[in-house]
Amino acid sequence: MFFEQLLNGITVGSTYALIALGYTMVYGIITLINFAHGEIFMVGAFVGLALTRFLNVNVFLAILGAMATCMLLGIVVERIAYRPLRRSSRLSALISAIGVSIFISTLVQLIRGPQTTNYPASVINNTVYTIGSIHISKLQLIMILVSAGLMIALQLIVKYTKMGKAMRATSQDYDAASLMGININQVISFTFALGSALAAAGGVLVGIYFNAVGPFMGTSAGLKAFAAAVLGGIGSIPGAMLGGLFLGVAEITAIALGKSSYTDAIAFGILFLVLLIKPTGILGRPLQKKV
Amino acid sequence: MDFLFNDYNARIIINIGIYIIMALGLNLITGVTGQLSLGHAAFMSIGAYTSSLLSMKLGLPFGVALLGGSLTAAFFGVLLGFPTLRLTGDYLAMATLGFAEIVRVILTNLEVTGGALGLSPIPYKTTMPLVLISVILIVFAMARIERSRFGRALLAIREDEIAAETMGINTFRYKIVAFALGSFCAGLGGSLYAHFITYINPVDFGFNKSIEILNMVVLGGMGSIPGTILGSVVLTIAPEFLRFVEQYRMLFYGALLVIMMIFRPNGLLGGVNFTDLVLKTFGLKKKKKVNGSSEKEGVK
């Protein structure tokens, strides 16, 4: 029983981690809370839904399609709403990000209607495997494996490619990086594309797992993932993964204890406590105030 | 005077007044002090629920309920401010947002607040003279604050917190006081709102409400009292005329935030000094000779 709940927690947590990575990478580079990130996750879920419903593709193709679409969306959002504000205050950029978030969720609501829809049941034949006393469904297995695979791929990109090196340099010192000949605009676009692709994959997985896709799913999932990113230490990639898993397990524990009406408050309670006790999170670098 | 006694217009004017009070509160926090709060609706809900419970369950007179609601909101403002105002800008925004969500979840789950059904019937007590007097008092108070030593300290914090601290301003204390005053206004607005609509429910005080109030401040001009009033009037009246596009309202709000930030980060009236403007129009004041350095674009 305990292991099964833990497994449920890890399944949910791994999707939070996927979304949290986008927040943490963007924050690491341009110190902006990308408020529209949750909305990109929601759009990803809808693209996956459209692909499976109208083209009957399997789950992996749906994930790839959603990732590609959201990469573009992420780049466009950055181009229109954040790039003109790069040199203005952080308050302006944050307000602009909130504007984008409201715009996208309302637009999807106008197109699709406010009700939630489900993925076709044929997407995954939900076989349940039994290992010893633990039951794990095929869907859970796919969720955990896909999330883990994407996170490993992300680590490889950030650690071993030239672009990844440029990303790390930019997050350490924005101005110095641009003086070294790094094309900052390209790096930022790339970061948004990576983060949005991960969120889209998370969107498709969550959409199938909870069997509900709606225009407002992005806001709460986005906020929870942000809480996970802060918990792990914003700006830190392993931190986001850790924070996501922790949050997932914490939420499932609350449900198992019969306090399900308070689950939404848990993420914010954690966020609140972390901000109070250690605003840099578990793995975050200490903040330095520069004059 | 017929115009004012028309029932429909009276309702709109009361609504505008309530929003002006709340938006001025947020303007003090976000516009003047530069601390982005995304949980203004939470303080509104605290005021609304407290005052309603005071007048419904305890049968206290309206004035006491009003004051009780506002002071409770201010108290929670201080309570939230103490731990969070040490955080920098965007962390504060997220903390206030998290606080607002927690308040909403608690209000939905508590029994005394009626849970998801909300509270009703709240006695109808909010009258137009009362709202107008409150608006005049709040506007007067805000204008006084802006011109006082305290107000200048808040502006200094917005422009550069580290510099302000170096100049001997106790930034933490000033931010707390600003937060408490802003929350007081939200609580007052919420109390008036509850006794005007006579029915409240946690859904009314969600994230969208906070954004609506923020939009009023941003549209008119952050840090400008006339701007905030203009923003509140425009955004309260606009939906009345645009009923047929009601469903596009949030779409418009979203786009408005982005466009304002890119093209006019100071809002429609931001950076306009009204006293100067009036004096200039009547030719009572000579134009400034030095140009350039005094004008700065963008909200810091």
XYZ file of C-alpha atoms in Angstrom:
591
model
C 0.000 0.000 0.000
C 2.745 2.381 0.995
C 4.802 1.620 -2.100
C 1.801 1.979 -4.340
C 1.033 5.447 -2.962
C 4.695 6.343 -3.302
C 4.544 5.224 -6.915
C 1.441 7.345 -7.528
C 3.251 10.274 -5.961
C 6.292 9.768 -8.165
C 4.089 9.535 -11.260
C 2.377 12.847 -10.546
C 5.597 14.354 -9.283
C 7.521 13.534 -12.431
C 5.077 15.609 -14.476
C 5.396 18.506 -12.025
C 9.132 18.165 -12.457
C 8.812 18.397 -16.252
C 6.902 21.669 -15.941
C 9.115 23.001 -13.167
C 12.185 22.605 -15.392
C 10.848 25.230 -17.781
C 10.362 27.740 -14.963
C 13.753 27.125 -13.509
C 15.663 27.371 -16.809
C 13.981 30.593 -17.883
C 14.456 32.084 -14.425
C 18.074 31.015 -14.430
C 18.721 32.931 -17.623
C 16.585 36.059 -17.595
C 15.323 36.072 -13.966
C 11.722 36.165 -15.127
C 8.917 34.035 -13.725
C 7.434 32.879 -16.993
C 3.843 33.075 -15.929
C 2.623 31.803 -19.287
C 4.451 28.503 -18.807
C 1.411 26.767 -17.313
C -0.597 27.858 -20.333
C 1.960 26.313 -22.674
C 1.557 23.072 -20.732
C -2.216 23.332 -21.301
C -1.797 23.992 -25.024
C 0.474 20.942 -25.188
C -2.277 18.817 -23.681
C -4.745 20.124 -26.262
C -2.397 19.521 -29.197
C -1.863 15.959 -27.983
C -5.620 15.543 -27.697
C -6.207 16.808 -31.232
C -3.523 14.511 -32.629
C -4.828 11.392 -30.919
C -8.434 12.155 -31.690
C -8.232 13.223 -35.317
C -5.126 11.451 -36.573
C -5.299 8.422 -34.268
C -1.594 8.578 -33.566
C -0.132 6.707 -30.604
C 0.931 8.373 -27.379
C 4.568 8.893 -28.315
C 3.782 10.642 -31.594
C 1.240 12.789 -29.747
C 3.937 13.816 -27.277
C 6.371 14.641 -30.078
C 3.761 16.677 -31.944
C 2.808 18.608 -28.825
C 6.471 19.260 -28.042
C 7.143 20.644 -31.524
C 4.072 22.912 -31.458
C 4.816 24.259 -28.018
C 8.459 24.907 -28.871
C 7.199 27.301 -31.528
C 4.628 28.798 -29.176
C 7.266 29.357 -26.497
C 9.573 31.111 -28.949
C 6.735 33.298 -30.266
C 5.620 34.287 -26.758
C 9.149 35.266 -25.827
C 9.550 37.251 -29.053
C 6.317 39.223 -28.676
C 5.877 39.715 -24.956
C 9.269 39.442 -23.258
C 11.966 40.525 -25.694
C 10.805 44.155 -25.960
C 10.937 44.314 -22.174
C 14.364 42.789 -21.707
C 15.850 46.102 -20.597
C 12.912 47.364 -18.572
C 12.185 46.517 -14.975
C 11.371 43.031 -13.789
C 7.995 44.228 -12.610
C 7.003 45.202 -16.171
C 8.173 41.869 -17.569
C 6.277 39.959 -14.895
C 3.055 41.875 -15.552
C 3.478 41.233 -19.273
C 3.902 37.524 -18.547
C 0.677 37.504 -16.530
C -1.019 39.180 -19.495
C 0.172 36.468 -21.871
C -1.051 33.772 -19.500
C -4.554 35.259 -19.307
C -4.610 35.820 -23.058
C -3.734 32.228 -23.969
C -6.100 30.587 -21.487
C -9.003 32.809 -22.562
C -8.247 32.228 -26.229
C -8.302 28.459 -25.776
C -11.503 28.783 -23.778
C -13.125 30.778 -26.593
C -12.082 28.217 -29.183
C -12.789 25.044 -27.227
C -15.359 26.085 -24.622
C -14.794 26.012 -20.862
C -15.675 22.337 -20.358
C -13.052 19.633 -19.943
C -12.660 16.876 -22.524
C -11.037 13.446 -22.355
C -8.486 11.646 -24.407
C -9.932 8.768 -26.458
C -9.831 5.581 -24.401
C -7.883 3.792 -27.106
C -4.712 5.866 -26.538
C -3.305 3.427 -24.027
C -4.565 -0.052 -23.246
C -4.221 0.148 -19.544
C -2.600 -3.134 -18.614
C -1.613 -3.436 -14.992
C 1.633 -5.173 -14.196
C 2.163 -6.781 -10.831
C 5.618 -6.971 -9.336
C 5.467 -8.723 -5.999
C 2.706 -6.846 -4.178
C 3.034 -3.643 -6.190
C 0.642 -2.854 -9.018
C 1.818 -0.484 -11.708
C -0.189 0.424 -14.786
C 1.346 0.682 -18.213
C 0.457 4.371 -18.273
C 2.302 5.054 -15.029
C 5.298 3.202 -16.362
C 5.253 5.252 -19.563
C 4.910 8.494 -17.600
C 7.839 7.748 -15.367
C 10.036 6.483 -18.203
C 9.221 9.341 -20.587
C 9.827 11.949 -17.871
C 13.080 10.328 -16.823
C 14.207 10.040 -20.450
C 13.458 13.686 -21.171
C 15.232 14.836 -18.027
C 18.325 12.799 -18.877
C 18.251 14.224 -22.408
C 17.999 17.728 -20.964
C 20.973 17.131 -18.682
C 23.003 15.881 -21.654
C 22.053 18.937 -23.728
C 22.904 21.359 -20.949
C 26.143 19.640 -19.975
C 27.642 18.519 -23.278
C 26.431 20.635 -26.200
C 27.725 23.999 -27.263
C 24.288 25.525 -26.804
C 24.094 24.073 -23.313
C 27.419 25.609 -22.461
C 26.149 28.952 -23.776
C 23.047 28.574 -21.593
C 25.111 27.956 -18.511
C 27.356 30.895 -19.297
C 24.376 33.194 -19.834
C 22.792 32.163 -16.560
C 26.033 32.891 -14.713
C 26.516 36.339 -16.132
C 24.286 37.756 -18.801
C 26.480 40.683 -19.846
C 29.785 38.858 -19.714
C 28.350 36.057 -21.833
C 27.257 38.475 -24.529
C 30.709 40.096 -24.483
C 32.224 36.655 -25.101
C 30.351 36.482 -28.387
C 27.407 34.396 -27.279
C 24.258 35.243 -29.199
C 22.036 35.981 -26.221
C 18.809 36.166 -28.215
C 19.452 32.731 -29.662
C 20.219 31.281 -26.242
C 17.045 32.714 -24.757
C 14.903 31.440 -27.641
C 16.514 28.033 -27.247
C 15.810 28.020 -23.513
C 12.162 28.887 -24.080
C 11.913 26.167 -26.744
C 13.419 23.532 -24.424
C 11.260 24.490 -21.452
C 8.082 24.639 -23.530
C 8.787 21.243 -25.103
C 9.142 19.658 -21.658
C 5.937 21.320 -20.462
C 4.089 20.065 -23.561
C 5.212 16.492 -22.895
C 3.997 16.912 -19.325
C 0.695 18.254 -20.650
C -0.007 15.222 -22.802
C 0.931 12.817 -19.985
C -1.182 14.628 -17.385
C -4.066 14.899 -19.843
C -4.089 11.132 -20.341
C -3.460 10.293 -16.685
C -6.213 12.436 -15.170
C -8.339 12.028 -18.294
C -9.336 15.678 -18.283
C -8.123 18.468 -20.530
C -9.522 21.950 -20.028
C -8.495 25.553 -20.686
C -7.895 26.234 -16.993
C -5.732 23.217 -16.199
C -2.631 25.271 -16.909
C -3.014 27.838 -14.163
C -3.060 25.523 -11.176
C -0.546 23.055 -12.631
C 1.729 25.937 -13.525
C 1.556 27.429 -10.052
C 2.203 24.066 -8.431
C 5.170 23.442 -10.714
C 6.476 26.868 -9.836
C 6.189 25.957 -6.179
C 8.180 22.813 -6.989
C 10.844 24.854 -8.762
C 11.174 27.208 -5.792
C 11.290 24.274 -3.389
C 14.175 22.711 -5.291
C 15.959 26.015 -5.667
C 15.015 28.200 -8.584
C 17.639 28.257 -11.309
C 18.811 24.747 -10.444
C 17.865 21.963 -12.876
C 18.323 18.992 -10.498
C 16.504 21.068 -7.893
C 13.416 21.350 -10.102
C 13.345 17.566 -10.566
C 13.689 16.983 -6.843
C 11.068 19.609 -5.981
C 8.578 18.155 -8.448
C 8.903 14.636 -7.055
C 8.639 15.890 -3.473
C 5.494 17.876 -4.241
C 3.881 14.933 -6.013
C 4.530 12.605 -3.090
C 3.303 15.232 -0.593
C 0.044 15.691 -2.478
C -0.634 11.973 -2.799
C 0.075 11.575 0.910
C -2.539 14.239 1.689
C -5.078 12.465 -0.514
C -4.261 9.134 1.133
C -4.832 10.734 4.533
C -8.289 11.839 3.395
C -7.613 15.580 3.161
C -8.184 15.800 -0.576
C -10.070 19.129 -0.423
C -6.872 20.739 0.822
C -4.502 19.340 -1.862
C -4.413 22.627 -3.726
C -3.337 24.423 -0.589
C -0.410 22.025 -0.031
C 1.673 23.292 -2.927
C 1.176 26.861 -1.770
C 1.789 25.972 1.838
C 5.108 24.427 0.809
C 5.907 27.434 -1.380
C 5.162 29.698 1.522
C 7.281 27.794 4.008
C 10.227 27.554 1.621
C 10.081 31.283 0.918
C 10.038 31.970 4.633
C 12.744 29.577 5.760
C 15.109 29.328 2.818
C 14.099 31.365 -0.238
C 16.915 29.831 -2.284
C 15.388 26.351 -1.960
C 17.093 23.038 -1.385
C 19.716 23.210 -4.124
C 19.683 26.891 -5.050
C 22.694 29.123 -5.093
C 22.594 31.906 -2.517
C 21.276 35.145 -3.970
C 23.624 38.056 -4.177
C 22.411 41.600 -4.210
C 24.435 43.662 -6.630
C 24.480 47.407 -6.498
C -29.877 65.087 -10.419
C -32.250 62.641 -12.072
C -29.252 60.945 -13.533
C -27.869 60.132 -10.119
C -31.146 58.823 -8.771
C -31.578 56.411 -11.640
C -31.208 53.010 -9.985
C -28.986 51.517 -12.663
C -26.574 54.456 -12.681
C -26.476 54.498 -8.912
C -25.356 50.875 -8.900
C -22.608 51.598 -11.402
C -21.393 54.611 -9.443
C -21.262 52.611 -6.201
C -19.352 49.892 -8.028
C -16.879 52.405 -9.409
C -16.401 53.880 -5.948
C -15.683 50.489 -4.401
C -13.150 49.667 -7.099
C -11.475 53.059 -6.752
C -10.952 52.390 -3.041
C -9.443 48.962 -3.653
C -7.359 50.045 -6.645
C -5.913 52.963 -4.665
C -4.878 50.478 -2.002
C -3.090 48.344 -4.571
C -1.618 51.466 -6.129
C 0.054 52.277 -2.820
C 1.593 48.795 -2.649
C 2.461 48.187 -6.294
C 2.468 51.604 -7.912
C 4.092 53.723 -5.223
C 6.200 51.212 -3.303
C 6.893 48.919 -6.281
C 5.963 45.653 -4.544
C 3.898 43.533 -6.913
C 1.001 41.957 -5.031
C -1.073 39.344 -6.815
C -3.294 38.669 -3.823
C -5.282 41.852 -3.459
C -8.566 39.963 -3.841
C -7.628 37.890 -0.780
C -7.641 40.993 1.410
C -10.879 42.045 -0.208
C -12.364 38.659 0.694
C -11.048 38.877 4.268
C -12.730 42.269 4.664
C -15.928 41.091 3.004
C -16.242 37.921 5.080
C -15.276 39.517 8.390
C -17.696 42.419 8.054
C -20.492 40.163 6.841
C -20.029 37.764 9.739
C -19.915 40.677 12.180
C -23.184 42.120 10.941
C -24.946 38.810 10.238
C -23.951 36.633 13.167
C -23.258 39.229 15.853
C -25.727 41.846 14.660
C -23.220 44.663 15.122
C -23.980 48.048 13.563
C -22.757 48.581 10.012
C -20.068 51.098 10.965
C -18.448 48.650 13.389
C -18.616 45.832 10.834
C -17.039 48.058 8.207
C -14.213 49.062 10.476
C -13.797 45.490 11.721
C -13.522 44.151 8.171
C -10.983 46.760 7.120
C -8.846 46.370 10.227
C -8.844 42.573 9.960
C -7.643 42.877 6.367
C -4.917 45.291 7.479
C -3.956 42.899 10.274
C -3.569 40.047 7.771
C -1.588 42.413 5.562
C 0.914 42.906 8.377
C 0.863 39.196 9.158
C 1.672 38.363 5.524
C 4.048 41.275 5.174
C 6.326 40.332 8.049
C 7.716 37.158 6.539
C 7.319 37.982 2.846
C 8.388 41.584 2.438
C 11.990 40.607 2.919
C 11.691 38.769 -0.388
C 12.507 40.482 -3.646
C 9.937 41.426 -6.277
C 8.896 38.266 -8.041
C 9.156 36.060 -4.960
C 6.807 38.455 -3.232
C 4.383 38.220 -6.155
C 4.327 34.450 -5.873
C 3.996 34.518 -2.087
C 0.989 36.842 -2.273
C -0.516 34.675 -4.984
C 0.005 31.577 -2.839
C -1.527 33.371 0.143
C -4.585 34.307 -1.928
C -5.069 30.707 -3.021
C -4.735 29.425 0.545
C -7.302 31.979 1.764
C -9.688 30.901 -0.971
C -9.280 27.195 -0.165
C -9.828 27.872 3.547
C -12.931 29.989 2.897
C -14.309 27.202 0.714
C -13.737 24.599 3.434
C -14.740 26.444 6.596
C -18.237 25.992 7.938
C -18.695 29.433 9.461
C -18.140 31.071 6.039
C -20.758 28.896 4.379
C -18.220 26.904 2.375
C -18.605 26.925 -1.385
C -22.162 28.235 -1.058
C -20.975 31.488 0.429
C -22.786 33.879 2.723
C -26.233 35.369 2.240
C -28.301 37.331 2.929
C -25.977 40.088 4.054
C -27.929 43.221 5.069
C -28.010 45.828 2.304
C -26.309 48.789 3.920
C -23.965 50.345 1.376
C -25.398 53.628 0.143
C -24.078 56.038 -2.417
C -23.274 58.895 0.002
C -21.331 56.484 2.198
C -19.291 55.202 -0.777
C -18.644 58.701 -2.069
C -17.505 59.904 1.353
C -15.213 56.886 1.690
C -13.742 57.526 -1.762
C -13.112 61.183 -0.950
C -11.487 60.274 2.362
C -9.261 57.618 0.786
C -8.246 59.856 -2.126
C -7.458 62.658 0.310
C -5.435 60.303 2.533
C -3.522 58.901 -0.438
C -2.722 62.366 -1.741
C -1.460 63.354 1.711
C 0.648 60.216 1.921
C 2.179 60.877 -1.478
C 3.338 64.307 -0.407
C 4.603 63.294 3.017
C 8.005 62.116 4.160
C 6.512 58.627 4.336
C 5.352 58.785 0.701
C 8.715 60.002 -0.522
C 10.358 57.124 1.329
C 8.037 54.675 -0.437
C 8.926 56.192 -3.822
C 12.604 55.875 -2.946
C 12.081 52.187 -2.185
C 10.447 51.715 -5.583
C 13.222 53.476 -7.438
C 16.117 51.708 -5.739
C 15.738 49.737 -2.570
C 19.416 49.443 -1.775
C 19.998 53.148 -2.285
C 16.984 53.931 -0.115
C 18.333 51.755 2.648
C 21.710 53.441 2.412
C 19.952 56.782 2.838
C 18.694 55.610 6.206
C 15.186 54.541 5.245
C 13.989 51.568 7.215
C 12.712 49.865 4.049
C 11.250 46.845 5.804
C 9.114 48.892 8.169
C 7.915 51.270 5.468
C 6.973 48.375 3.203
C 4.978 46.760 6.017
C 3.085 49.974 6.707
C 2.375 50.455 2.995
C 1.180 46.865 2.769
C -1.080 47.302 5.803
C -2.606 50.525 4.430
C -3.164 48.919 1.023
C -4.788 45.876 2.623
C -6.948 48.179 4.751
C -8.312 49.743 1.548
C -8.927 46.298 0.061
C -10.749 45.274 3.234
C -12.837 48.448 3.225
C -13.735 47.899 -0.434
C -14.569 44.279 0.288
C -16.801 45.205 3.236
C -18.666 47.779 1.154
C -18.947 45.278 -1.672
C -20.418 42.569 0.588
C -23.071 44.906 2.014
C -23.879 46.107 -1.491
C -24.146 42.805 -3.386
C -25.567 41.081 -0.228
C -24.160 37.731 -1.319
C -20.531 36.612 -1.294
C -18.838 33.389 -2.269
C -15.161 32.393 -2.427
C -15.199 32.186 -6.238
C -15.770 35.967 -6.415
C -12.342 36.592 -4.911
C -10.139 34.485 -7.134
C -7.012 35.272 -9.096
C -9.044 37.001 -11.817
C -10.306 39.579 -9.336
C -6.761 40.392 -8.250
C -5.802 40.790 -11.906
C -8.806 43.009 -12.574
C -7.751 45.388 -9.802
C -4.129 45.253 -10.949
C -5.280 46.173 -14.450
C -6.992 49.302 -13.124
C -3.735 50.436 -11.574
C -1.634 49.506 -14.603
C -3.963 51.084 -17.171
C -4.175 54.438 -15.450
C -0.590 54.639 -14.427
C 1.228 52.967 -11.595
C 1.852 55.379 -8.781
C -0.590 58.001 -10.028
C -3.762 58.670 -8.031
C -5.729 60.325 -10.882
C -4.474 57.537 -13.143
C -5.730 54.830 -10.822
C -9.111 56.562 -10.547
C -9.320 56.842 -14.336
C -8.361 53.166 -14.705
C -11.021 52.087 -12.208
C -13.714 54.183 -13.892
C -12.855 52.975 -17.397
C -12.569 49.299 -16.493
C -15.766 49.333 -14.412
C -17.863 51.120 -17.032
C -16.417 49.383 -20.091
C -18.065 45.979 -19.401
C -21.451 47.749 -19.102
C -21.189 49.031 -22.652
C -19.446 45.944 -23.969
C -21.923 43.369 -22.692
C -22.096 41.723 -26.104
C -18.381 40.983 -25.991
C -18.445 39.855 -22.353
C -16.705 36.595 -23.172
C -13.778 38.461 -24.709
C -13.225 40.549 -21.593
C -10.389 38.493 -20.126
C -8.794 38.203 -23.577
C -8.766 41.981 -23.723
C -7.393 42.252 -20.180
C -4.525 39.924 -21.006
C -3.600 41.741 -24.177
C -3.958 45.073 -22.391
C -1.352 44.123 -19.778
C 1.199 43.119 -22.422
C 0.576 46.146 -24.650
C 0.672 48.601 -21.760
C 3.947 47.177 -20.479
C 5.588 47.378 -23.898
C 4.356 50.765 -25.077
C 3.405 52.713 -21.991
C 4.801 51.083 -18.847
C 3.828 54.142 -16.825
C 0.174 53.873 -17.790
C -2.016 56.454 -19.445
C -1.398 59.101 -16.813
C 1.816 57.823 -15.270
C 4.507 60.436 -14.799
C 2.028 63.280 -15.318
C 2.031 65.713 -12.457
C -1.481 67.069 -12.176
C -0.818 70.152 -10.135
C 1.841 71.177 -12.640
C -0.483 70.448 -15.533
C -3.271 72.615 -14.133
C -0.890 75.425 -13.321
C 0.634 75.226 -16.794
C -2.733 75.341 -18.583
C -3.589 78.565 -16.823
C -0.137 79.943 -17.489
C 0.663 80.232 -13.818
C 3.890 78.330 -14.037
C 6.815 78.709 -16.387
C 8.027 75.705 -18.296
C 11.010 73.935 -16.891
C 14.224 75.038 -18.523
C 16.192 71.892 -17.930
C 14.985 69.052 -20.077
C 15.970 65.434 -20.244
C 17.401 64.269 -16.981
C 14.190 64.746 -15.030
C 12.153 62.508 -17.295
C 12.600 58.823 -16.969
C 10.683 56.162 -18.854
C 9.800 52.843 -17.323
C 8.828 51.689 -13.897
C 11.781 50.785 -11.806
